[in-house]
Amino acid sequence: MSLQFQTNRRLSEFSTFGIGGPVSYAVEVHTIEEMQQAFAWTNEQHLQTLVLGKGSNCLFADSGFLGLAIVNKIDFCDIHELSVRVGSGYSFSLLGVQTARRSLAGLEFASGIPATVGGAIFMNAGAGGSETCDHLHSVSYLHEDGRLEEFLRKDLQFSYRKSPFQSMKGAIVGAVFHLELSLSARHHQLEIINYRMKTQPYKEKSIGCIFRNPSKGVSAGALIQECGLKKYKKGGAQVSDMHANFIINTGDATAQDVVELIRIVQQRVKFKMDIDLEPEIRMLP
Ligand SMILES: Cc1cc2nc3c(=O)[nH]c(=O)nc-3n(C[C@H](O)[C@H](O)[C@H](O)COP(=O)(O)OP(=O)(O)OC[C@H]3O[C@@H](n4cnc5c(N)ncnc54)[C@H](O)[C@@H]3O)c2cc1C
């Protein structure tokens, strides 16, 4: 087997947050066959798996993970007329830029989201009223037992930051998007990226918005800001000064710091506004 199973790695290395304890094994997979081999190996060894994209939505535990972290690098991309066939490890942000440059509309919102395509589908990532599922046509899915299955979007139920893959065991390995022709796509995408750069703490270590917006039109960030929590700190974790729904790792934050800060924010917002904030991040394992 050609796969390189690495030891002595930490989950913090696989997260944009830079937080997370040791993992028993880690492996990068570049093809669907390699993903199959990785699953076969964990089945043989009776180990658990954690399939990862860029770790841009994951708060990993300080205690780490007993099992195999599979870092997805399946990154082919074929654009043919209005149809895009893409590997799940492909950069979602790059896909948004490349399609917009070809005057293809539907994924402009992806530009600036530091995700893989697979992570974006799994989380049904979205911004500015658009969601990953909107222009999705189909998903190739590898079950942990090695079976490859093709799902059509019309048979899948997505909702706000939810996909059916969140209750399945396996990996999204590829997808097809059907886009629309629009001469303003590139302009729209550039507007989106400029807005992100101005409003989100891109230079800091974070995992994006921590809480779901409690209802349509009500921003969790605005509620946290109204409670005066911008810059509030617990250990090395801090509510961002730029966008109150982001928590940043100021250097030495632990998962425990982040969890405590999340609790404090929830308690303050509940006390002041009687609103329950629910995290949208993945706390793993
Ligand atoms: C600066 C910044 C800005 C952000 N902006 C946005 C935004 O505008 N909108 C938004 O929705 N999110 C945003 N996010 C959050 C994050 O980028 C998204 O949730 C994204 O979808 C996560 O993708 P990922 O590849 O990093 O997944 P990961 O964080 O690696 O994984 C997330 C979950 O998906 C699972 N997973 C990942 N890949 C696969 C796969 N191939 N098969 C099966 N399961 C898989 C993982 O096991 C995990 O449970 C932002 C994050 C940052 C840091």
Short mmCIF file of C-alpha atoms and ligand atoms in Angstrom, two decimals:
data_model
loop_
_atom_site.label_atom_id
_atom_site.label_comp_id
_atom_site.label_asym_id
_atom_site.label_seq_id
_atom_site.Cartn_x
_atom_site.Cartn_y
_atom_site.Cartn_z
CA MET A 1 0.00 0.00 0.00
CA SER A 2 1.42 3.39 -1.00
CA LEU A 3 -0.33 5.44 1.67
CA GLN A 4 1.91 7.16 4.22
CA PHE A 5 0.35 6.78 7.65
CA GLN A 6 1.96 9.38 9.88
CA THR A 7 2.24 9.35 13.65
CA ASN A 8 3.23 12.20 15.99
CA ARG A 9 0.85 14.65 14.35
CA ARG A 10 -1.54 17.00 16.14
CA LEU A 11 -5.04 17.96 15.03
CA SER A 12 -4.04 21.61 15.45
CA GLU A 13 -1.98 21.17 12.25
CA PHE A 14 -5.16 20.33 10.32
CA SER A 15 -7.31 23.21 11.53
CA THR A 16 -7.42 26.91 10.60
CA PHE A 17 -7.91 27.48 14.36
CA GLY A 18 -4.54 25.92 15.24
CA ILE A 19 -6.17 24.03 18.14
CA GLY A 20 -6.31 20.29 18.85
CA GLY A 21 -4.39 17.51 20.56
CA PRO A 22 -2.53 14.46 19.24
CA VAL A 23 -4.00 12.10 16.66
CA SER A 24 -2.94 8.42 16.51
CA TYR A 25 -2.48 8.44 12.72
CA ALA A 26 -2.88 10.91 9.88
CA VAL A 27 -2.85 10.33 6.14
CA GLU A 28 -3.32 12.48 3.03
CA VAL A 29 -5.39 10.95 0.24
CA HIS A 30 -5.20 12.24 -3.34
CA THR A 31 -7.55 9.86 -5.15
CA ILE A 32 -10.79 7.99 -4.52
CA GLU A 33 -8.80 4.72 -4.52
CA GLU A 34 -6.56 6.09 -1.76
CA MET A 35 -9.64 7.06 0.27
CA GLN A 36 -10.87 3.46 -0.20
CA GLN A 37 -7.49 2.12 0.96
CA ALA A 38 -7.57 4.35 4.04
CA PHE A 39 -11.03 3.08 5.00
CA ALA A 40 -9.96 -0.53 4.38
CA TRP A 41 -6.98 -0.02 6.68
CA THR A 42 -9.07 1.44 9.51
CA ASN A 43 -11.59 -1.41 9.14
CA GLU A 44 -8.74 -3.91 9.47
CA GLN A 45 -7.23 -2.10 12.46
CA HIS A 46 -10.65 -1.45 14.07
CA LEU A 47 -9.89 2.27 14.20
CA GLN A 48 -12.22 5.22 13.93
CA THR A 49 -11.81 7.73 11.10
CA LEU A 50 -12.11 11.49 10.86
CA VAL A 51 -12.42 12.79 7.30
CA LEU A 52 -11.09 16.33 7.06
CA GLY A 53 -11.05 19.11 4.54
CA LYS A 54 -9.22 22.25 5.60
CA GLY A 55 -10.44 22.05 9.20
CA SER A 56 -11.99 25.50 8.77
CA ASN A 57 -15.08 24.60 10.77
CA CYS A 58 -13.61 22.23 13.36
CA LEU A 59 -12.89 22.77 17.02
CA PHE A 60 -10.72 19.77 17.86
CA ALA A 61 -10.49 18.52 21.44
CA ASP A 62 -7.32 19.15 23.46
CA SER A 63 -7.29 15.42 24.23
CA GLY A 64 -6.97 14.66 20.50
CA PHE A 65 -8.36 11.68 18.61
CA LEU A 66 -7.69 7.95 18.87
CA GLY A 67 -7.96 6.94 15.24
CA LEU A 68 -7.03 8.00 11.72
CA ALA A 69 -7.42 11.56 10.43
CA ILE A 70 -7.88 11.38 6.66
CA VAL A 71 -6.89 14.67 5.08
CA ASN A 72 -8.73 14.97 1.78
CA LYS A 73 -6.67 16.20 -1.18
CA ILE A 74 -8.76 14.77 -4.04
CA ASP A 75 -8.53 17.88 -6.13
CA PHE A 76 -9.44 17.44 -9.79
CA CYS A 77 -11.66 20.04 -11.47
CA ASP A 78 -13.25 19.79 -14.96
CA ILE A 79 -15.37 22.66 -16.20
CA HIS A 80 -17.42 21.87 -19.29
CA GLU A 81 -19.88 24.52 -20.48
CA LEU A 82 -22.25 25.06 -17.51
CA SER A 83 -21.26 21.90 -15.68
CA VAL A 84 -18.43 21.55 -13.15
CA ARG A 85 -17.16 18.14 -12.00
CA VAL A 86 -14.89 18.57 -9.03
CA GLY A 87 -12.97 16.51 -6.48
CA SER A 88 -14.10 16.97 -2.90
CA GLY A 89 -10.63 18.12 -1.79
CA TYR A 90 -10.61 20.99 -4.28
CA SER A 91 -10.50 24.49 -2.82
CA PHE A 92 -14.06 25.82 -2.58
CA SER A 93 -12.83 29.40 -2.68
CA LEU A 94 -10.78 28.80 -5.82
CA LEU A 95 -13.78 27.12 -7.44
CA GLY A 96 -15.83 30.27 -6.74
CA VAL A 97 -13.17 32.45 -8.38
CA GLN A 98 -12.51 30.19 -11.39
CA THR A 99 -16.17 29.74 -12.26
CA ALA A 100 -16.94 33.47 -11.86
CA ARG A 101 -13.99 34.29 -14.17
CA ARG A 102 -15.72 32.17 -16.82
CA SER A 103 -18.98 34.12 -16.28
CA LEU A 104 -20.55 31.15 -14.51
CA ALA A 105 -22.84 32.17 -11.68
CA GLY A 106 -23.90 30.21 -8.61
CA LEU A 107 -20.71 29.78 -6.61
CA GLU A 108 -19.51 33.39 -6.29
CA PHE A 109 -20.29 33.26 -2.56
CA ALA A 110 -17.63 30.53 -2.15
CA SER A 111 -14.83 32.96 -2.81
CA GLY A 112 -13.08 33.60 0.49
CA ILE A 113 -14.52 30.57 2.30
CA PRO A 114 -11.35 28.61 3.25
CA ALA A 115 -12.97 25.21 2.71
CA THR A 116 -12.77 22.15 0.51
CA VAL A 117 -15.71 21.34 -1.74
CA GLY A 118 -16.44 18.25 0.39
CA GLY A 119 -16.47 20.26 3.63
CA ALA A 120 -18.72 22.88 2.04
CA ILE A 121 -21.23 20.24 0.91
CA PHE A 122 -21.09 18.46 4.29
CA MET A 123 -21.78 21.76 6.12
CA ASN A 124 -24.00 23.21 3.36
CA ALA A 125 -21.81 26.32 3.67
CA GLY A 126 -23.42 29.55 2.62
CA ALA A 127 -23.24 33.30 2.61
CA GLY A 128 -25.31 36.27 1.52
CA GLY A 129 -28.42 34.17 0.88
CA SER A 130 -26.66 31.51 -1.26
CA GLU A 131 -25.93 27.96 -0.15
CA THR A 132 -23.73 25.15 -1.47
CA CYS A 133 -26.76 22.98 -2.24
CA ASP A 134 -28.32 25.63 -4.53
CA HIS A 135 -26.44 24.66 -7.69
CA LEU A 136 -25.40 21.17 -6.66
CA HIS A 137 -26.41 18.48 -9.14
CA SER A 138 -24.94 15.30 -7.63
CA VAL A 139 -22.50 13.97 -5.05
CA SER A 140 -20.18 10.94 -5.21
CA TYR A 141 -20.00 9.32 -1.80
CA LEU A 142 -17.68 6.60 -0.56
CA HIS A 143 -19.15 4.56 2.29
CA GLU A 144 -16.76 3.31 4.97
CA ASP A 145 -17.26 -0.26 3.70
CA GLY A 146 -15.79 0.81 0.33
CA ARG A 147 -19.07 1.16 -1.64
CA LEU A 148 -19.19 4.16 -3.99
CA GLU A 149 -22.63 5.71 -4.41
CA GLU A 150 -23.91 8.55 -6.57
CA PHE A 151 -26.57 10.78 -4.96
CA LEU A 152 -28.68 13.21 -6.98
CA ARG A 153 -29.32 16.58 -5.34
CA LYS A 154 -33.07 16.17 -5.88
CA ASP A 155 -33.04 13.14 -3.55
CA LEU A 156 -31.09 14.92 -0.78
CA GLN A 157 -32.48 17.19 1.95
CA PHE A 158 -30.39 20.22 2.85
CA SER A 159 -31.20 23.08 5.21
CA TYR A 160 -29.35 25.91 6.94
CA ARG A 161 -25.82 24.50 7.57
CA LYS A 162 -27.22 20.96 7.48
CA SER A 163 -26.72 18.14 4.99
CA PRO A 164 -27.76 14.50 5.07
CA PHE A 165 -24.05 13.54 5.07
CA GLN A 166 -23.80 14.69 8.70
CA SER A 167 -25.53 11.48 9.77
CA MET A 168 -23.61 9.15 7.45
CA LYS A 169 -20.28 7.33 7.79
CA GLY A 170 -17.94 7.79 4.88
CA ALA A 171 -16.59 10.52 2.65
CA ILE A 172 -17.86 12.85 -0.04
CA VAL A 173 -15.33 12.25 -2.82
CA GLY A 174 -16.66 14.35 -5.68
CA ALA A 175 -19.51 16.52 -6.89
CA VAL A 176 -21.11 18.03 -9.96
CA PHE A 177 -22.48 21.57 -9.95
CA HIS A 178 -24.71 23.01 -12.68
CA LEU A 179 -24.16 26.76 -12.97
CA GLU A 180 -25.75 29.59 -14.93
CA LEU A 181 -24.29 31.95 -17.49
CA SER A 182 -24.05 35.50 -16.15
CA LEU A 183 -21.80 38.29 -17.41
CA SER A 184 -21.88 39.90 -13.96
CA ALA A 185 -20.63 36.79 -12.10
CA ARG A 186 -17.02 38.01 -11.82
CA HIS A 187 -18.10 41.46 -10.66
CA HIS A 188 -20.40 39.89 -8.05
CA GLN A 189 -17.61 37.57 -6.82
CA LEU A 190 -15.17 40.49 -6.46
CA GLU A 191 -17.76 42.43 -4.45
CA ILE A 192 -18.16 39.43 -2.14
CA ILE A 193 -14.44 38.99 -1.52
CA ASN A 194 -13.95 42.73 -0.90
CA TYR A 195 -16.80 42.73 1.60
CA ARG A 196 -15.35 39.68 3.39
CA MET A 197 -11.91 41.24 3.65
CA LYS A 198 -13.42 44.37 5.21
CA THR A 199 -15.71 42.62 7.68
CA GLN A 200 -14.04 39.33 8.71
CA PRO A 201 -10.78 38.71 10.62
CA TYR A 202 -9.01 36.87 7.79
CA LYS A 203 -5.52 37.31 9.14
CA GLU A 204 -6.39 35.67 12.46
CA LYS A 205 -6.71 31.98 13.31
CA SER A 206 -10.43 31.16 13.41
CA ILE A 207 -13.07 28.72 12.20
CA GLY A 208 -15.55 31.26 10.86
CA CYS A 209 -18.86 32.05 12.51
CA ILE A 210 -19.30 30.20 15.79
CA PHE A 211 -23.09 30.46 16.15
CA ARG A 212 -26.00 29.93 13.79
CA ASN A 213 -28.12 33.01 13.23
CA PRO A 214 -31.06 32.40 15.61
CA SER A 215 -33.67 33.27 12.96
CA LYS A 216 -33.90 34.77 9.49
CA GLY A 217 -32.66 38.36 9.52
CA VAL A 218 -31.33 38.12 13.10
CA SER A 219 -27.53 38.08 13.15
CA ALA A 220 -25.80 36.24 16.00
CA GLY A 221 -22.83 38.61 15.57
CA ALA A 222 -25.01 41.69 16.11
CA LEU A 223 -26.50 40.18 19.30
CA ILE A 224 -23.03 39.39 20.71
CA GLN A 225 -21.83 42.89 19.84
CA GLU A 226 -24.87 44.44 21.57
CA CYS A 227 -23.91 42.53 24.72
CA GLY A 228 -20.58 44.35 24.65
CA LEU A 229 -18.61 41.15 24.16
CA LYS A 230 -16.28 42.19 21.33
CA LYS A 231 -12.68 41.56 22.44
CA TYR A 232 -13.87 39.56 25.48
CA LYS A 233 -11.16 37.03 26.29
CA LYS A 234 -10.94 33.64 27.98
CA GLY A 235 -7.41 32.27 28.10
CA GLY A 236 -6.05 32.53 24.55
CA ALA A 237 -9.50 32.68 22.94
CA GLN A 238 -11.05 36.05 22.14
CA VAL A 239 -14.27 37.36 20.58
CA SER A 240 -13.09 39.13 17.43
CA ASP A 241 -13.06 42.90 17.45
CA MET A 242 -13.89 42.88 13.73
CA HIS A 243 -16.82 40.44 13.70
CA ALA A 244 -18.40 39.39 17.00
CA ASN A 245 -19.52 35.97 15.72
CA PHE A 246 -15.87 34.97 15.21
CA ILE A 247 -13.66 33.67 18.03
CA ILE A 248 -9.96 34.00 17.34
CA ASN A 249 -7.00 32.08 18.69
CA THR A 250 -4.65 34.81 19.90
CA GLY A 251 -1.73 32.36 20.05
CA ASP A 252 -2.05 29.72 22.73
CA ALA A 253 -5.81 29.08 22.96
CA THR A 254 -6.98 25.62 23.99
CA ALA A 255 -10.25 23.97 23.02
CA GLN A 256 -11.24 24.37 26.67
CA ASP A 257 -10.75 28.17 26.43
CA VAL A 258 -12.99 28.26 23.35
CA VAL A 259 -15.68 26.09 24.94
CA GLU A 260 -15.73 28.31 28.04
CA LEU A 261 -15.91 31.47 25.92
CA ILE A 262 -18.79 29.98 23.93
CA ARG A 263 -20.63 29.29 27.21
CA ILE A 264 -20.08 32.83 28.47
CA VAL A 265 -21.36 34.33 25.20
CA GLN A 266 -24.43 32.05 25.27
CA GLN A 267 -25.19 32.99 28.90
CA ARG A 268 -24.85 36.75 28.29
CA VAL A 269 -27.05 36.70 25.18
CA LYS A 270 -29.65 34.57 26.97
CA PHE A 271 -29.62 36.89 30.00
CA LYS A 272 -29.80 40.15 28.02
CA MET A 273 -31.96 39.16 25.05
CA ASP A 274 -33.56 35.88 26.07
CA ILE A 275 -32.22 34.26 22.89
CA ASP A 276 -30.51 30.85 22.75
CA LEU A 277 -27.43 30.82 20.52
CA GLU A 278 -26.57 27.44 19.02
CA PRO A 279 -23.02 26.71 17.77
CA GLU A 280 -22.70 25.89 14.05
CA ILE A 281 -19.12 24.63 14.32
CA ARG A 282 -18.15 20.96 14.57
CA MET A 283 -16.71 20.02 17.96
CA LEU A 284 -14.68 16.88 17.27
CA PRO A 285 -14.30 14.10 18.03
C1 LIG B 1 -12.29 32.97 7.74
C2 LIG B 1 -13.44 31.99 7.61
C3 LIG B 1 -14.58 32.35 6.91
C4 LIG B 1 -15.65 31.46 6.81
N1 LIG B 1 -16.77 31.84 6.12
C5 LIG B 1 -17.82 31.00 6.01
C6 LIG B 1 -19.02 31.40 5.31
O1 LIG B 1 -19.13 32.47 4.77
N2 LIG B 1 -20.03 30.49 5.25
C7 LIG B 1 -19.96 29.26 5.83
O2 LIG B 1 -20.92 28.49 5.73
N3 LIG B 1 -18.85 28.87 6.50
C8 LIG B 1 -17.78 29.70 6.59
N4 LIG B 1 -16.66 29.30 7.27
C9 LIG B 1 -16.62 27.97 7.94
C10 LIG B 1 -16.04 26.82 7.06
O3 LIG B 1 -15.15 27.32 6.07
C11 LIG B 1 -17.14 26.02 6.40
O4 LIG B 1 -17.99 25.40 7.33
C12 LIG B 1 -16.61 24.91 5.47
O5 LIG B 1 -17.71 24.30 4.84
C13 LIG B 1 -15.75 23.85 6.14
O6 LIG B 1 -15.04 23.18 5.11
P1 LIG B 1 -13.72 22.33 5.38
O7 LIG B 1 -13.31 21.70 4.11
O8 LIG B 1 -12.69 23.17 6.05
O9 LIG B 1 -14.29 21.25 6.37
P2 LIG B 1 -13.67 20.76 7.76
O10 LIG B 1 -13.68 21.90 8.73
O11 LIG B 1 -12.40 20.06 7.52
O12 LIG B 1 -14.77 19.70 8.21
C14 LIG B 1 -16.05 20.12 8.63
C15 LIG B 1 -16.91 18.87 8.81
O13 LIG B 1 -17.08 18.26 7.54
C16 LIG B 1 -16.62 16.91 7.55
N5 LIG B 1 -16.00 16.70 6.23
C17 LIG B 1 -15.09 17.48 5.62
N6 LIG B 1 -14.82 17.00 4.40
C18 LIG B 1 -15.56 15.89 4.24
C19 LIG B 1 -15.72 14.94 3.19
N7 LIG B 1 -15.04 15.04 2.04
N8 LIG B 1 -16.57 13.92 3.36
C20 LIG B 1 -17.27 13.79 4.52
N9 LIG B 1 -17.16 14.65 5.55
C21 LIG B 1 -16.33 15.69 5.41
C22 LIG B 1 -15.62 16.85 8.69
O14 LIG B 1 -15.54 15.54 9.23
C23 LIG B 1 -16.24 17.82 9.69
O15 LIG B 1 -17.26 17.17 10.45
C24 LIG B 1 -15.56 30.17 7.39
C25 LIG B 1 -14.38 29.81 8.07
C26 LIG B 1 -13.33 30.70 8.19
C27 LIG B 1 -12.08 30.28 8.92
#
